[in-house]
Structure formats: C-alpha cells, structure tokens
Amino acid sequence: MVLWRSGLRLGAALGGVFVGMILLVEGLGYLTWDLTPKDPEAIRQASEFESVMGRLVRAPNEVPLEGLVGKQTRPILVPDRTPRTPKQVHRVAEWPAENGRNFQEAPMLEKRVKTGDLPVVTKRLPENPLVIVPPHQIGPYGGTWTRFATGPRDVGIVEARFAYEGLVRWDPMGRKVIPNVASRWEISDGGRTFTFWLRPGMRWSDGHLFTVNDLIFWYEDVLQNKDLMPVTPRDFKRGGEVMRLEKVDDATVRFRFKEPNGLFLKKLASGRGYEMLRYPAHYMKQFHPKYVSLEKVEAMGKEVGFDVWNRYFEDRRDWRNPDIPRLWPWIIVAPPPARPAVLERNPYYWKVDPEGNQLPYIDRMTFEIYNLETINLKAMNGEMGMQGRHLQFENYPLFMENQDRGGYRVYHWPSGSGGTMSLALNLNHQDPVLKQIIHDRRFRIALSHALNRAELNEVGYFGIGQPRQISPPPSSDYYVPEYESAYIEYDPELANQLLDEMGLKRDPETGIRMRPDGEILKLFLETTQMNNRVLELVASYWTMVGVETQVKEEARQLFYERKRGLLHDAAVWGGSDEQMPVLDPRWFVPHSDESIHAVDYARWYRTDRKRGETPPPDIQRCIELFWEIEKTIDEKEQVRLFKQIIEWNRKNLWVIGVIGNMPAIYLVKNTFRNVPEVALSGWAFRAPGNTAVECYAIEE
C-alpha cells in the first residue's frame, strides 16, 4: 500500500511536471505568436529573446521599448524594410587629364614593384581610368572579404556578381546605364548603330593590352562559331541577321543591326556586355583550331579529359581557370576544390578613386563551402564579410537579434523582384482535358481568390510582405497598381462560384471537383523548395475549394527536365526582375524556358513562329507588343507599350502571384566601409556588383 501511494504521488508529480511543461510551451508559443508581426503599419514589440520580431515594417522610427527582462526601456531603431530611394551609394567619373599620372597602389603591390615583379602603377593603368567615388570614405587598403557558398559551382557567381565588368553597368538603383569599360557611347541610325569608346592603355590581368581586337576575336571566332555557339542569342540578332561588329580603331568599336535594337544597351548592362569581354584573344587563340591545328587542340584537351575541342576551349575560358587573364578586380588564384577558394587583387585593374588610389581596396576574397544551415549559423555568428546570397528569410528575426553579438549590420535593400513566388499553371499541358481547364481564365482567377494571402504573409514572411500579383514594384516606371491588386482578395465563396460556373462539380463524399471526363480534378504543385510551409498552405486552400492539390518537391535538375518536357501541372518559382521587366519579361510574355507557365509558347516566340505551339490571340498580342518594344529606342514608348502587356496580363492572370515588396537582406560586417545602406538588389542588375564592390573597404 505504501509503495502504491508512493507511486501514485510520483506519478502525480511527474504528471504535474508534464502539464507544466505543456503550459510553458503553450505560453511561449502564444508569446512568440504575439511578437510575430501582424499589421504592416503597426509598431512591433521586441525583446531580448532570439525570437524577437518587433519592428516597424514600413518606416524607420525610434520607439521606447520595455524589455521582457527587467524594466529598463531603451530606444530601438526600427529599419525601413521597403526603402525606395538610394542611400550612400557610389558615383562614377572620368580621371581628369589635368591631374596627370599621380597614382598610388596597395602595399602588397608596392612590394612586387620593388622586386621587379611588376611595372610601376602608372604603367599599369589606362590613359583614362574610371574613377569610382566611394559613398563613405577613401580606403583603407587591405583585408579579406569572407564569403560562403553551397558548393564549388556556387563560387562561380563571382563572374556575374563581383566581376561585373562589361562595356557598361547599371547604376546602384537600376535606373540608369553608366560607363564602365566603355567611357562613352553613341546610339545612331534610329537604334541600329551603337558606337563605344574604350579606354586606351587598359590591360588584362597579365599585363597584355586590351583592345577592340579582343572583341573581334569574340565576335568572329566565338559568337559565329557553331561549335561554340550553336544558337546565336536573340540580343545579337535583328531582322533575322546576326549583328555586324566593326573596328573603328584600337579603342573604338561599332555594333550594327539590320533593324533597331531598342533594348541592346540595357542588355549590355545586364550581362551581355561582360560575356563578350571574357575571351582575351592572346590567350584563347592557343585553344582554337582557327589559330592552331585541330589535332593539337584535341590532343591538349584529351590530356585533361575532353573528347572534343570546343569543350576544352570553354574549360579554358571558365571562371575556375586561374591562368586566363581577366579584367576583374580580383582574380582567382585557388579555385575549388581548394578550401577556401581564394581570389586576389588584379594588379592591372583599371579603376581608381578620386585621389588616384588604384582599386580595389580589399586584398582578397575567400569562399568557404558549407550547407545552407551552417551558412546561416555562421552569418548570425558574424563570420561573413558582406553577403545576401543564401540568407534564409525564415531566420530574419535571428539575424536582427544577433547584430550586436555578431558584430554586423542588417541592410534592407529594395528588391527588383515583383514577388516571392509565382504559381504557374502549365498552359501547354499535354493532358488535353486539364489543359482546357487551365486555359479558362475563371479557373486561374478562382485559384487566386482561394488564397489567404494575409495568412501566407504571416506564416512565411512575418507579416513584412504585401499581398500582390507578380508585377513591377511601386518604385518601377512600369508600375501598374491595378494589376498589383487584381484578384488578391481572399474570397473562397467567389472562387467556388467561378469553379461552379465552369461546370466542375464536387463529389458529394470527398468534396473534390470532377473533370469533364469523370476524373478527379487534381494538381501537383512542383517545386525545388523543400519543406515549404507556404506552399503546403497554398495546396490546402486550393483543396478546400475542391481542386485537390499536392506539393511535389523535386531536385532542381528533375524540375527543369519536367518543365522542358511540358509535364508539370503547376510549377513554382520566384519573381524575376520586374523593376525593369523588359529585361526579362518571363511572367508577362512567354519569353524563354523560364516562362514556366508557357514554355512551348516561348519556343514559338524565340523561333519567330517556326517551332512551338501557336499561342492564343491574347498571348500573341503580348508577344507582338514586345516585338515593338524591341524595336524602339524611346524609353517612354517602351514603358507605354509594356503597360499594355500588363493590362492583358491583368485581364487573363496567366501567372498567380502571392506576396511581394519584400526586402533583400544583406549582412554587413561592422568593419566594412562603402557598402551602401540602400541600393537595388536583383539579378538583372548584378547586385551587389551594381554598387561597385571594388570600392568596398575593410577597416579593422
């Protein structure tokens, strides 16, 4: 009996502890929920816990806040998470001739000059170096920029994001094309002729002169070589003909098109301009059968495992090759599998600051390779220099909370994207019955009204985002508020009404709707994102209105194969660069394989109606309007025409948006200087390359 009572008391005690733990967990859960942002216009509370989420979403302000521990109040600076104006950004200028050749260099290069390994800095710089005016300060020289990547191939992002050295560039807010390798340019003949003036005396990283001859090599021996370029990119063709490239002199080049190419300058700023500058002729000719025998090139390739010459040629051009000369601020000296991968300053880099100090300021850049979770933990621990890539937004409260401990700042840059995800139903579906359903605009509009975007915003984005369709953001010249807000109201009753009108009757037992052929109406929502809570909710909303939906998680390669094969019901991807949608109109005009809602219509567009499925009239009209845009050099006319495209999208809703107006977050070590507080983030603008990373500095 005593043992029984003792056991009873022990069981009661354990039960009490168990109930107490449940109550504690529940209490912490409610506390966390209370601290989660819910009203984008309201002041959030903050705390000393890692789960702190209290911030003002819209505008910065200083608010007194009583901590959860103790009664001390302290001012918390709440960030502006949707900034629209630049803050502390760089400027560019040309080196004044009256300043002479009074240049300085980094200490690590001075040592090489003294040993005779390098010529003096005045002989390494062009006649007119580009001047970068830093946003904060001059220098200092030195330091290592520590970055993290998810794999060896991921390190290759350096070519687009940090070696953003094309003929021209975008300014920090993606509003204007500015000089870079070309000091100036002229557009003539109604947009058919583009003339660029390069920088005399500019050199590759091995000291060889860079001239128009390098562009001629790219044009004649790469672009027009079918082994290397089987399909000429559309940006280099007009009127069915490849553009002509003419050498005016060693520092002047001219591009001629049969018809006007209204987007050519913008496309050069967004990547085409550096693609043509990565083939130093004096180095690459030794791997090209036009200049050495095919037998010799193939023999060299076979020694390192390449069966055909063109693959070996591209391998020698690849970013991982430390031997190829570059125009980059840093050149790779230890490519993967080296741990870390290392880049060091280019001694012949052709930019200076206003005082004549050769850039870059930072000596080295390193890439360590870890998985996503480890990268985010190291970010919170303050181990990265400046980085936005691979930061998971689900960790945003922890990034904010750990700033002091980690010794970094969190910058909120406006994103060029029109939304966090695009829900793209496959208009080219191979199932004729499902294709007919998807083509009915009522179906797409119904699925849009079935989404509780306010809940999705809370669950996935801490209430920071804005319910909207995939459309240009408010800061864009292409902004159309009527499309941004089209069909975004949560109205399951209207969704059911539209589906009923289509004749999609519900099964009385399951509640799932039936297709006209008697099969259940079922969609697989395909994604490369794993364990995505937002998509699971999307699937549940669509299922609740009778469209059974399951999330299908796939490896990226499989996702792309199914997309190319037109095998998906619906697919999910992020927004593009809707800030300037003419650069990549994938969601508005079937433009490329990235238009995952209409891949076969995109083939029709790209091949000038020769292949692919003929689009319906409304999509054809969008394509025709975009063809008009491609032929006009007038930017106001481009905007006017594209807004007509957006109106056709508003009418049809070919792609369903969810949440947008989200900031791009960057963690910046407190020792970093000249990183702008606000600049535009986006792939088309090659962020952070558009902020002149060559003028970033580290001050210990």
XYZ file of C-alpha atoms in Angstrom:
700
model
C 0.000 0.000 0.000
C 2.856 2.384 0.902
C 4.576 1.597 -2.382
C 1.303 2.129 -4.231
C 0.800 5.538 -2.573
C 4.430 6.490 -3.251
C 3.983 5.518 -6.885
C 0.776 7.495 -7.040
C 2.486 10.577 -5.584
C 5.407 10.151 -8.013
C 3.004 9.755 -10.939
C 1.079 12.829 -9.856
C 4.318 14.794 -9.536
C 5.506 13.695 -12.972
C 2.079 14.448 -14.389
C 2.237 17.909 -12.872
C 5.646 18.476 -14.382
C 4.357 17.235 -17.733
C 1.309 19.507 -17.600
C 3.548 22.371 -16.508
C 5.852 21.776 -19.455
C 2.863 21.779 -21.804
C 1.618 25.046 -20.321
C 5.107 26.550 -20.566
C 5.453 25.532 -24.202
C 1.946 26.803 -24.932
C 2.730 30.066 -23.164
C 5.962 30.545 -25.084
C 4.101 29.705 -28.261
C 1.486 32.355 -27.597
C 4.211 34.813 -26.619
C 6.075 34.125 -29.849
C 2.836 34.489 -31.799
C 2.115 37.793 -30.100
C 5.566 39.047 -31.031
C 5.215 37.928 -34.646
C 4.498 40.890 -36.976
C 0.829 41.015 -37.992
C -0.035 44.552 -39.050
C 2.453 46.020 -41.549
C 1.582 49.531 -40.370
C 1.950 48.972 -36.648
C 4.837 49.137 -34.178
C 6.141 45.727 -33.223
C 7.420 44.817 -29.823
C 10.911 43.492 -29.424
C 12.648 41.500 -26.709
C 15.948 40.012 -25.683
C 14.825 36.581 -26.844
C 16.146 35.159 -30.115
C 12.553 35.033 -31.344
C 12.276 38.829 -31.217
C 10.266 40.068 -34.169
C 9.192 43.503 -33.019
C 9.969 46.066 -35.666
C 8.080 48.659 -37.637
C 7.607 47.280 -41.131
C 7.070 50.377 -43.201
C 9.022 53.367 -41.901
C 12.029 53.745 -39.598
C 11.366 55.255 -36.231
C 12.811 55.284 -32.742
C 10.404 53.880 -30.192
C 10.864 53.293 -26.448
C 10.584 49.619 -25.713
C 10.302 47.876 -22.358
C 12.247 44.641 -22.402
C 10.749 41.355 -21.285
C 13.546 41.029 -18.774
C 13.770 43.935 -16.345
C 12.021 47.279 -16.630
C 14.664 49.260 -18.435
C 13.460 50.959 -21.604
C 15.775 51.584 -24.495
C 15.336 53.105 -27.950
C 15.209 50.599 -30.775
C 15.936 51.802 -34.300
C 13.322 50.136 -36.452
C 14.515 49.701 -40.056
C 12.679 50.821 -43.127
C 12.081 47.482 -44.781
C 10.725 48.911 -48.020
C 13.128 51.748 -48.932
C 12.739 53.297 -52.370
C 15.491 55.901 -52.524
C 19.247 55.227 -52.626
C 21.270 55.938 -49.519
C 25.047 56.441 -49.530
C 25.882 55.000 -52.950
C 28.956 55.414 -55.152
C 29.334 57.652 -58.215
C 31.467 57.279 -61.334
C 33.573 59.858 -63.141
C 36.446 60.057 -65.613
C 40.010 60.762 -64.474
C 40.738 64.468 -65.165
C 43.633 64.885 -67.607
C 44.888 67.853 -65.590
C 45.550 65.507 -62.652
C 48.387 63.921 -64.577
C 49.552 60.406 -63.711
C 49.679 60.759 -59.943
C 48.532 57.277 -58.912
C 49.069 55.137 -55.814
C 48.676 51.414 -55.200
C 48.111 48.820 -52.492
C 51.068 47.944 -50.210
C 51.002 44.312 -51.386
C 51.628 45.543 -54.964
C 54.310 48.040 -53.915
C 56.356 45.077 -52.704
C 56.063 43.391 -56.099
C 57.127 46.589 -57.858
C 60.225 46.825 -55.653
C 61.237 43.263 -56.516
C 60.762 43.935 -60.239
C 57.813 41.549 -60.487
C 55.508 44.366 -61.655
C 55.920 47.646 -63.533
C 55.072 50.829 -61.646
C 51.396 51.635 -61.209
C 51.394 54.469 -63.751
C 52.329 51.969 -66.459
C 49.632 49.519 -65.379
C 46.688 51.920 -65.605
C 44.966 53.128 -68.799
C 45.176 56.686 -70.102
C 41.752 57.450 -68.624
C 40.995 55.120 -65.695
C 37.416 55.047 -64.482
C 37.008 56.922 -61.199
C 34.821 55.369 -58.500
C 33.762 57.922 -55.881
C 33.138 55.859 -52.713
C 29.995 56.571 -50.698
C 31.739 56.796 -47.308
C 35.494 57.143 -47.381
C 38.782 56.667 -49.202
C 40.309 53.259 -48.380
C 41.953 51.816 -46.454
C 43.786 49.099 -48.370
C 43.910 45.526 -47.112
C 41.763 42.822 -45.598
C 39.966 39.672 -46.730
C 36.328 39.541 -47.742
C 34.976 36.279 -46.314
C 32.033 34.722 -48.160
C 30.229 31.375 -48.084
C 28.979 29.142 -50.894
C 26.921 25.944 -51.011
C 29.236 24.127 -53.421
C 32.147 24.518 -55.836
C 29.903 25.622 -58.713
C 28.251 28.208 -56.494
C 31.581 30.021 -56.186
C 31.200 30.784 -59.902
C 28.701 33.508 -59.019
C 31.779 35.706 -58.717
C 31.791 36.083 -62.516
C 28.386 37.777 -62.622
C 28.087 39.430 -59.232
C 31.606 40.648 -58.410
C 33.427 40.615 -61.749
C 30.626 42.655 -63.291
C 32.968 44.190 -65.859
C 31.073 44.807 -69.070
C 31.122 47.656 -71.541
C 28.535 49.429 -69.359
C 26.850 48.874 -65.983
C 23.655 49.701 -64.142
C 23.794 52.410 -61.508
C 23.132 51.376 -57.867
C 19.338 51.735 -58.209
C 18.992 50.185 -61.672
C 17.698 53.400 -63.190
C 20.499 54.455 -65.499
C 23.203 52.831 -67.616
C 26.621 54.195 -66.638
C 30.162 53.950 -68.100
C 32.467 51.081 -67.297
C 34.922 49.513 -69.788
C 33.470 51.981 -72.283
C 33.988 55.591 -71.261
C 31.166 56.785 -73.541
C 28.860 55.638 -76.336
C 26.601 56.891 -79.076
C 23.359 55.448 -80.455
C 22.520 56.418 -84.018
C 20.566 55.404 -87.108
C 17.347 55.013 -85.125
C 18.791 52.413 -82.779
C 20.567 50.353 -85.450
C 24.115 51.517 -84.680
C 25.911 51.577 -81.315
C 29.434 53.015 -81.033
C 31.558 52.553 -77.894
C 34.807 54.248 -76.944
C 37.044 52.018 -74.808
C 39.949 53.030 -72.524
C 43.299 53.277 -74.352
C 46.093 51.545 -72.488
C 43.753 49.306 -70.489
C 45.302 45.898 -69.731
C 44.345 42.345 -68.921
C 45.459 40.976 -65.560
C 48.650 39.542 -67.141
C 49.686 42.958 -68.492
C 48.679 42.461 -72.140
C 46.827 45.367 -73.724
C 43.059 45.086 -74.004
C 41.854 46.401 -77.385
C 38.990 46.090 -79.854
C 40.866 43.075 -81.273
C 39.690 41.080 -78.263
C 36.083 41.890 -79.151
C 36.753 40.972 -82.779
C 38.016 37.560 -81.633
C 34.840 37.019 -79.605
C 32.622 38.125 -82.499
C 34.281 36.169 -85.293
C 35.609 33.092 -83.510
C 33.127 32.515 -80.679
C 29.759 34.097 -81.444
C 29.769 32.901 -85.063
C 31.396 29.529 -84.450
C 28.647 26.898 -84.437
C 30.705 24.508 -82.286
C 30.900 27.145 -79.566
C 27.607 28.986 -80.146
C 25.094 26.680 -81.884
C 22.324 29.257 -81.444
C 23.039 32.978 -81.645
C 21.388 34.801 -78.721
C 18.434 36.913 -79.818
C 20.045 40.022 -78.304
C 22.724 39.875 -81.016
C 20.284 39.476 -83.917
C 17.718 41.670 -85.611
C 15.799 41.220 -88.825
C 16.911 37.588 -88.987
C 20.570 38.572 -89.227
C 23.452 38.494 -86.748
C 24.720 41.984 -85.923
C 27.933 43.255 -87.514
C 30.874 44.350 -85.388
C 33.278 46.909 -86.831
C 36.668 48.028 -85.601
C 36.946 51.808 -85.933
C 40.347 51.840 -84.211
C 42.034 50.007 -81.327
C 39.800 51.740 -78.777
C 36.551 52.276 -80.735
C 34.058 49.600 -81.698
C 30.746 49.769 -83.551
C 27.789 47.356 -83.494
C 25.387 47.474 -86.449
C 21.950 45.826 -86.638
C 19.668 45.356 -89.634
C 16.722 46.625 -87.589
C 16.577 48.821 -84.471
C 17.591 47.074 -81.253
C 15.884 49.173 -78.618
C 16.992 47.021 -75.685
C 20.631 46.486 -76.686
C 22.173 48.999 -74.273
C 20.082 47.686 -71.374
C 21.023 44.099 -72.234
C 24.713 45.037 -72.322
C 24.361 46.473 -68.815
C 22.639 43.292 -67.633
C 25.250 40.748 -68.676
C 25.735 40.653 -72.426
C 28.375 43.350 -72.023
C 30.695 41.180 -69.927
C 30.059 37.942 -71.811
C 31.910 39.384 -74.800
C 34.829 40.546 -72.633
C 35.885 37.197 -71.213
C 37.861 35.973 -74.229
C 41.380 37.507 -74.196
C 42.494 36.818 -77.765
C 46.202 36.436 -76.995
C 45.420 33.626 -74.534
C 42.371 31.912 -76.070
C 43.779 31.613 -79.618
C 46.061 28.765 -78.484
C 42.922 26.642 -77.864
C 41.078 27.494 -81.107
C 41.533 25.391 -84.305
C 41.472 28.527 -86.452
C 44.856 29.506 -84.995
C 46.435 26.131 -84.174
C 45.766 22.747 -85.735
C 42.627 20.888 -84.679
C 44.787 17.847 -83.912
C 46.896 19.843 -81.476
C 43.894 21.349 -79.680
C 42.173 17.982 -79.394
C 45.368 16.374 -78.110
C 45.677 19.049 -75.413
C 42.036 18.529 -74.483
C 42.325 14.756 -74.254
C 45.223 15.086 -71.834
C 42.810 16.642 -69.343
C 39.758 14.566 -70.200
C 37.950 16.403 -73.026
C 36.905 14.494 -76.145
C 36.046 17.499 -78.325
C 37.919 20.763 -78.789
C 35.032 23.121 -78.014
C 34.570 21.735 -74.502
C 38.231 22.172 -73.820
C 38.066 25.724 -75.202
C 35.192 26.613 -72.852
C 37.014 24.982 -69.957
C 39.969 27.305 -70.570
C 37.541 30.255 -70.568
C 35.811 29.062 -67.390
C 35.992 31.100 -64.177
C 37.833 28.230 -62.442
C 40.885 28.564 -64.687
C 43.494 30.593 -62.754
C 45.660 31.006 -65.884
C 43.270 33.000 -68.053
C 43.764 36.800 -67.914
C 40.835 38.840 -66.605
C 39.535 42.390 -66.374
C 38.179 41.648 -62.903
C 39.017 43.470 -59.622
C 40.050 40.132 -58.083
C 41.304 37.100 -59.993
C 41.070 33.530 -58.817
C 44.326 32.039 -57.553
C 42.973 28.954 -55.742
C 39.794 27.581 -57.366
C 37.711 24.780 -55.858
C 38.378 22.148 -54.603
C 40.711 24.420 -52.623
C 39.222 25.193 -49.208
C 38.728 28.061 -49.158
C 38.648 29.185 -52.772
C 40.739 32.359 -52.991
C 40.736 35.429 -55.235
C 43.398 38.156 -55.022
C 43.538 41.714 -56.329
C 44.262 42.264 -60.016
C 47.465 44.342 -60.251
C 46.314 45.778 -63.608
C 42.807 46.741 -62.508
C 41.799 49.864 -64.385
C 39.811 51.875 -61.833
C 40.909 54.409 -59.224
C 39.333 56.524 -56.504
C 39.219 60.370 -56.714
C 42.676 60.629 -55.124
C 44.268 58.293 -57.678
C 44.444 55.200 -55.478
C 44.183 52.086 -57.642
C 41.226 49.879 -56.767
C 40.188 47.512 -55.334
C 40.784 48.395 -51.703
C 40.298 44.837 -50.394
C 43.244 42.462 -50.953
C 41.441 39.113 -51.111
C 38.084 37.390 -51.331
C 37.582 33.856 -49.999
C 34.728 31.360 -50.377
C 34.187 28.651 -47.788
C 31.737 25.868 -48.697
C 29.022 24.761 -46.269
C 25.387 23.681 -46.376
C 22.634 26.289 -46.041
C 22.020 25.724 -42.352
C 25.696 26.130 -41.475
C 25.993 29.249 -43.633
C 23.097 30.856 -41.795
C 24.511 29.938 -38.396
C 27.888 31.391 -39.353
C 26.135 34.510 -40.598
C 24.463 35.008 -37.207
C 27.810 34.435 -35.581
C 29.312 37.322 -37.563
C 31.705 35.208 -39.638
C 30.847 36.580 -43.102
C 32.019 39.890 -44.509
C 29.168 41.165 -46.691
C 26.644 38.782 -48.189
C 22.990 38.397 -49.078
C 23.172 35.148 -51.034
C 21.900 32.054 -49.168
C 20.454 34.016 -46.224
C 17.160 32.309 -45.435
C 14.386 34.752 -44.644
C 12.945 32.375 -42.060
C 15.976 33.338 -39.941
C 15.292 37.065 -40.270
C 14.366 37.630 -36.580
C 17.588 35.914 -35.528
C 19.662 37.981 -37.954
C 18.145 41.126 -36.460
C 18.541 39.983 -32.865
C 22.189 38.931 -33.174
C 23.604 42.089 -34.763
C 25.412 43.321 -31.660
C 26.737 39.904 -30.699
C 27.820 39.074 -34.254
C 29.304 42.489 -34.966
C 27.350 43.096 -38.162
C 24.542 45.259 -39.580
C 21.443 44.076 -41.433
C 20.794 46.147 -44.559
C 17.401 46.133 -46.252
C 17.772 46.711 -49.982
C 14.709 47.072 -52.202
C 14.309 44.035 -54.394
C 13.823 44.280 -58.132
C 11.529 41.271 -57.887
C 7.779 41.571 -58.203
C 7.099 38.807 -55.717
C 8.456 35.964 -53.642
C 6.862 33.223 -55.713
C 4.978 32.694 -58.962
C 2.349 29.969 -59.163
C 2.438 28.980 -62.820
C -0.216 26.668 -64.245
C 1.019 24.895 -67.373
C -0.823 26.401 -70.362
C 0.931 23.870 -72.631
C -0.159 20.816 -70.652
C -0.104 17.503 -72.541
C -3.339 16.343 -70.897
C -5.991 17.904 -73.181
C -8.729 17.912 -70.524
C -6.586 19.537 -67.837
C -5.213 21.933 -70.462
C -8.731 23.069 -71.319
C -9.455 23.705 -67.639
C -6.243 25.657 -67.123
C -6.943 27.792 -70.188
C -10.227 29.006 -68.720
C -9.351 32.334 -67.051
C -12.074 31.710 -64.451
C -10.047 28.773 -63.162
C -6.913 30.855 -62.652
C -8.834 33.740 -61.091
C -10.670 31.318 -58.793
C -7.401 29.842 -57.547
C -6.105 33.348 -56.889
C -9.166 34.286 -54.813
C -8.827 30.996 -52.906
C -5.503 32.129 -51.394
C -5.494 33.670 -47.927
C -2.503 35.901 -48.634
C -2.676 37.635 -45.260
C -2.168 34.279 -43.541
C 0.564 33.309 -46.007
C 2.303 36.600 -45.260
C 2.257 35.890 -41.520
C 3.319 32.267 -41.774
C 6.074 32.708 -44.334
C 7.240 36.292 -44.050
C 6.449 37.547 -40.508
C 3.832 39.919 -41.921
C 6.527 42.008 -43.602
C 5.437 41.442 -47.200
C 2.477 42.708 -49.181
C -0.205 40.598 -50.867
C 0.133 41.267 -54.610
C 0.336 39.758 -58.044
C 3.698 39.318 -59.799
C 4.072 42.831 -61.169
C 6.557 45.706 -61.227
C 7.120 47.181 -57.741
C 5.930 50.731 -56.889
C 9.425 52.153 -57.476
C 9.374 50.998 -61.119
C 8.446 53.151 -64.110
C 6.389 50.138 -65.226
C 4.276 50.025 -62.041
C 0.543 49.398 -62.584
C -1.380 49.392 -59.281
C -4.481 47.864 -60.890
C -2.569 44.707 -61.743
C -0.720 44.603 -58.444
C -4.059 44.314 -56.590
C -6.025 42.275 -59.150
C -7.847 39.202 -57.777
C -5.911 39.159 -54.483
C -8.909 39.357 -52.110
C -9.381 36.201 -50.075
C -12.824 35.155 -51.275
C -13.348 31.377 -51.282
C -17.058 31.933 -51.938
C -16.267 33.730 -55.211
C -13.677 31.054 -56.028
C -16.294 28.322 -55.605
C -18.797 30.302 -57.664
C -16.341 30.607 -60.591
C -15.487 26.906 -60.440
C -19.195 26.024 -60.327
C -19.787 28.193 -63.404
C -17.160 26.132 -65.221
C -19.212 23.003 -64.546
C -16.589 21.482 -62.246
C -18.961 19.648 -59.893
C -17.930 18.416 -56.449
C -18.008 14.771 -55.443
C -20.598 14.673 -52.635
C -18.431 12.413 -50.476
C -14.933 13.887 -50.879
C -15.763 17.472 -51.823
C -13.215 17.259 -54.649
C -14.326 18.527 -58.035
C -14.574 16.297 -61.085
C -13.168 16.951 -64.541
C -15.437 16.752 -67.613
C -14.010 13.277 -68.367
C -15.079 11.963 -64.947
C -11.597 12.008 -63.397
C -10.960 13.874 -60.151
C -9.516 17.371 -60.577
C -6.034 17.072 -59.136
C -2.939 19.275 -59.413
C 0.656 18.634 -58.445
C 2.405 21.853 -57.451
C 6.048 21.236 -58.349
C 8.889 22.998 -56.556
C 12.585 22.770 -55.780
C 11.994 24.230 -52.307
C 11.978 21.638 -49.568
C 9.563 21.585 -46.605
C 7.878 24.812 -47.675
C 5.108 25.783 -45.255
C 3.733 28.450 -47.563
C 3.254 26.003 -50.436
C 1.586 23.475 -48.171
C -0.902 26.172 -47.207
C -1.422 27.083 -50.869
C -2.214 23.436 -51.581
C -4.675 23.331 -48.680
C -6.501 26.489 -49.864
C -6.928 25.080 -53.362
C -8.054 21.729 -51.981
C -10.659 23.498 -49.825
C -12.337 24.883 -52.964
C -12.365 21.411 -54.484
C -9.135 21.371 -56.524
C -7.109 18.609 -54.894
C -3.531 19.867 -54.748
C -0.357 18.232 -53.543
C 3.105 19.769 -53.251
C 5.710 17.823 -55.191
C 9.289 18.531 -54.109
C 11.954 17.764 -56.717
C 15.656 18.124 -57.311
C 16.390 21.158 -59.443
C 17.606 19.100 -62.425
C 14.418 16.993 -62.467
C 12.295 20.129 -62.106
C 13.943 21.616 -65.212
C 13.610 18.392 -67.213
C 9.897 18.131 -66.449
C 9.418 21.797 -67.281
C 11.136 21.405 -70.666
C 9.016 18.316 -71.347
C 5.774 20.223 -70.533
C 4.997 17.564 -67.912
C 4.102 19.760 -64.933
C 0.580 20.705 -63.811
C 1.764 23.790 -61.990
C 5.234 24.927 -61.028
C 6.617 27.414 -58.539
C 9.450 29.882 -58.966
C 10.418 33.236 -57.548
C 9.872 36.594 -59.167
C 12.323 37.834 -61.768
C 13.413 41.475 -62.125
C 10.081 43.179 -62.573
C 11.689 46.502 -61.637
C 12.564 46.663 -65.356
C 10.508 43.856 -66.890
C 11.699 44.475 -70.458
C 14.988 42.829 -69.423
C 13.307 39.547 -68.529
C 9.548 39.574 -69.230
C 9.175 35.877 -68.434
C 5.917 36.261 -66.433
C 4.269 38.738 -68.826
C 5.386 37.420 -72.217
C 6.358 33.800 -72.986
C 9.978 34.702 -73.481
C 12.241 31.791 -72.532
C 12.294 28.388 -70.837
C 11.973 30.355 -67.600
C 8.380 31.236 -68.599
C 7.296 28.043 -66.886
C 3.601 28.730 -67.447
C 4.051 28.734 -71.241
C 7.290 27.027 -72.271
C 6.022 25.976 -75.700
C 4.639 29.438 -76.470
C 8.098 30.764 -75.587
C 9.587 28.451 -78.209
C 7.208 29.963 -80.757
C 8.372 33.441 -79.717
C 12.104 32.634 -79.779
C 11.971 30.934 -83.185
C 9.891 33.649 -84.865
C 6.848 31.354 -85.176
C 8.823 28.415 -86.623
C 8.515 25.974 -83.678
C 6.442 25.530 -80.566
C 2.703 25.809 -80.061
C 0.891 28.807 -81.552
C -0.344 30.935 -78.631
C -3.953 32.088 -78.232
C -4.758 35.614 -79.508
C -4.247 37.483 -76.211
C -0.776 35.994 -75.692
C 0.079 36.635 -79.334
C -0.814 40.282 -78.784
C 1.586 40.456 -75.825
C 4.351 38.961 -77.959
C 3.655 41.418 -80.780
C 3.792 44.328 -78.333
C 7.120 43.086 -77.024
C 8.464 42.846 -80.569
C 7.526 46.514 -80.914
C 9.384 47.310 -77.690
C 12.482 45.561 -79.005
C 12.481 47.908 -81.999
C 12.030 51.222 -80.201
C 14.862 53.155 -78.592
C 12.479 55.584 -76.860
C 12.230 54.563 -73.189
C 8.884 56.300 -72.615
C 7.452 54.394 -75.549
C 8.853 51.150 -74.130
C 7.048 51.842 -70.855
C 3.795 52.726 -72.626
C 3.829 49.552 -74.693
C 4.758 47.322 -71.777
C 1.893 48.694 -69.701
C -0.395 47.425 -72.460
C 1.186 43.989 -71.963
C 0.498 44.271 -68.251
C -3.153 45.101 -68.982
C -3.517 41.880 -70.990
C -1.969 40.049 -68.023
C -4.421 41.744 -65.651
C -7.299 40.543 -67.793
C -6.047 36.948 -68.074
C -3.922 36.348 -64.943
C -1.716 33.771 -66.657
C 0.537 33.633 -63.574
C -0.670 33.861 -59.967
C 1.328 35.948 -57.503
C 1.269 35.681 -53.724
C 3.425 38.071 -51.660
C 5.795 40.835 -52.748
C 7.507 44.062 -51.687
C 9.915 42.025 -49.596
C 13.340 43.479 -48.820
C 16.527 41.766 -49.891
C 18.574 41.387 -46.725
C 22.350 41.714 -46.595
C 24.570 41.120 -43.575
C 27.462 43.577 -43.475
C 30.345 43.200 -41.025
C 30.840 46.325 -38.890
C 34.391 46.619 -40.213
C 33.159 47.059 -43.816
C 33.055 50.501 -45.380
C 31.498 51.869 -48.568
C 28.663 49.352 -48.638
C 25.543 51.416 -49.432
C 22.750 51.315 -46.891
C 20.168 51.231 -49.684
C 20.715 50.006 -53.246
C 18.696 47.884 -55.637
C 19.039 44.119 -55.356
C 18.348 41.982 -58.391
C 19.901 39.510 -60.817
C 19.417 41.709 -63.883
C 21.341 44.471 -62.119
C 24.024 42.033 -60.921
C 23.725 43.080 -57.281
C 25.896 43.729 -55.392
C 28.093 44.402 -58.455
C 25.960 47.455 -59.253
C 27.259 49.025 -56.010
C 30.925 48.967 -57.125
C 32.209 46.245 -54.811
C 35.718 47.248 -55.904
C 35.437 50.277 -53.617
C 34.332 48.290 -50.558
C 36.954 48.570 -47.811
C 37.715 46.872 -44.505
C 38.746 48.950 -41.518
C 39.766 46.818 -38.573
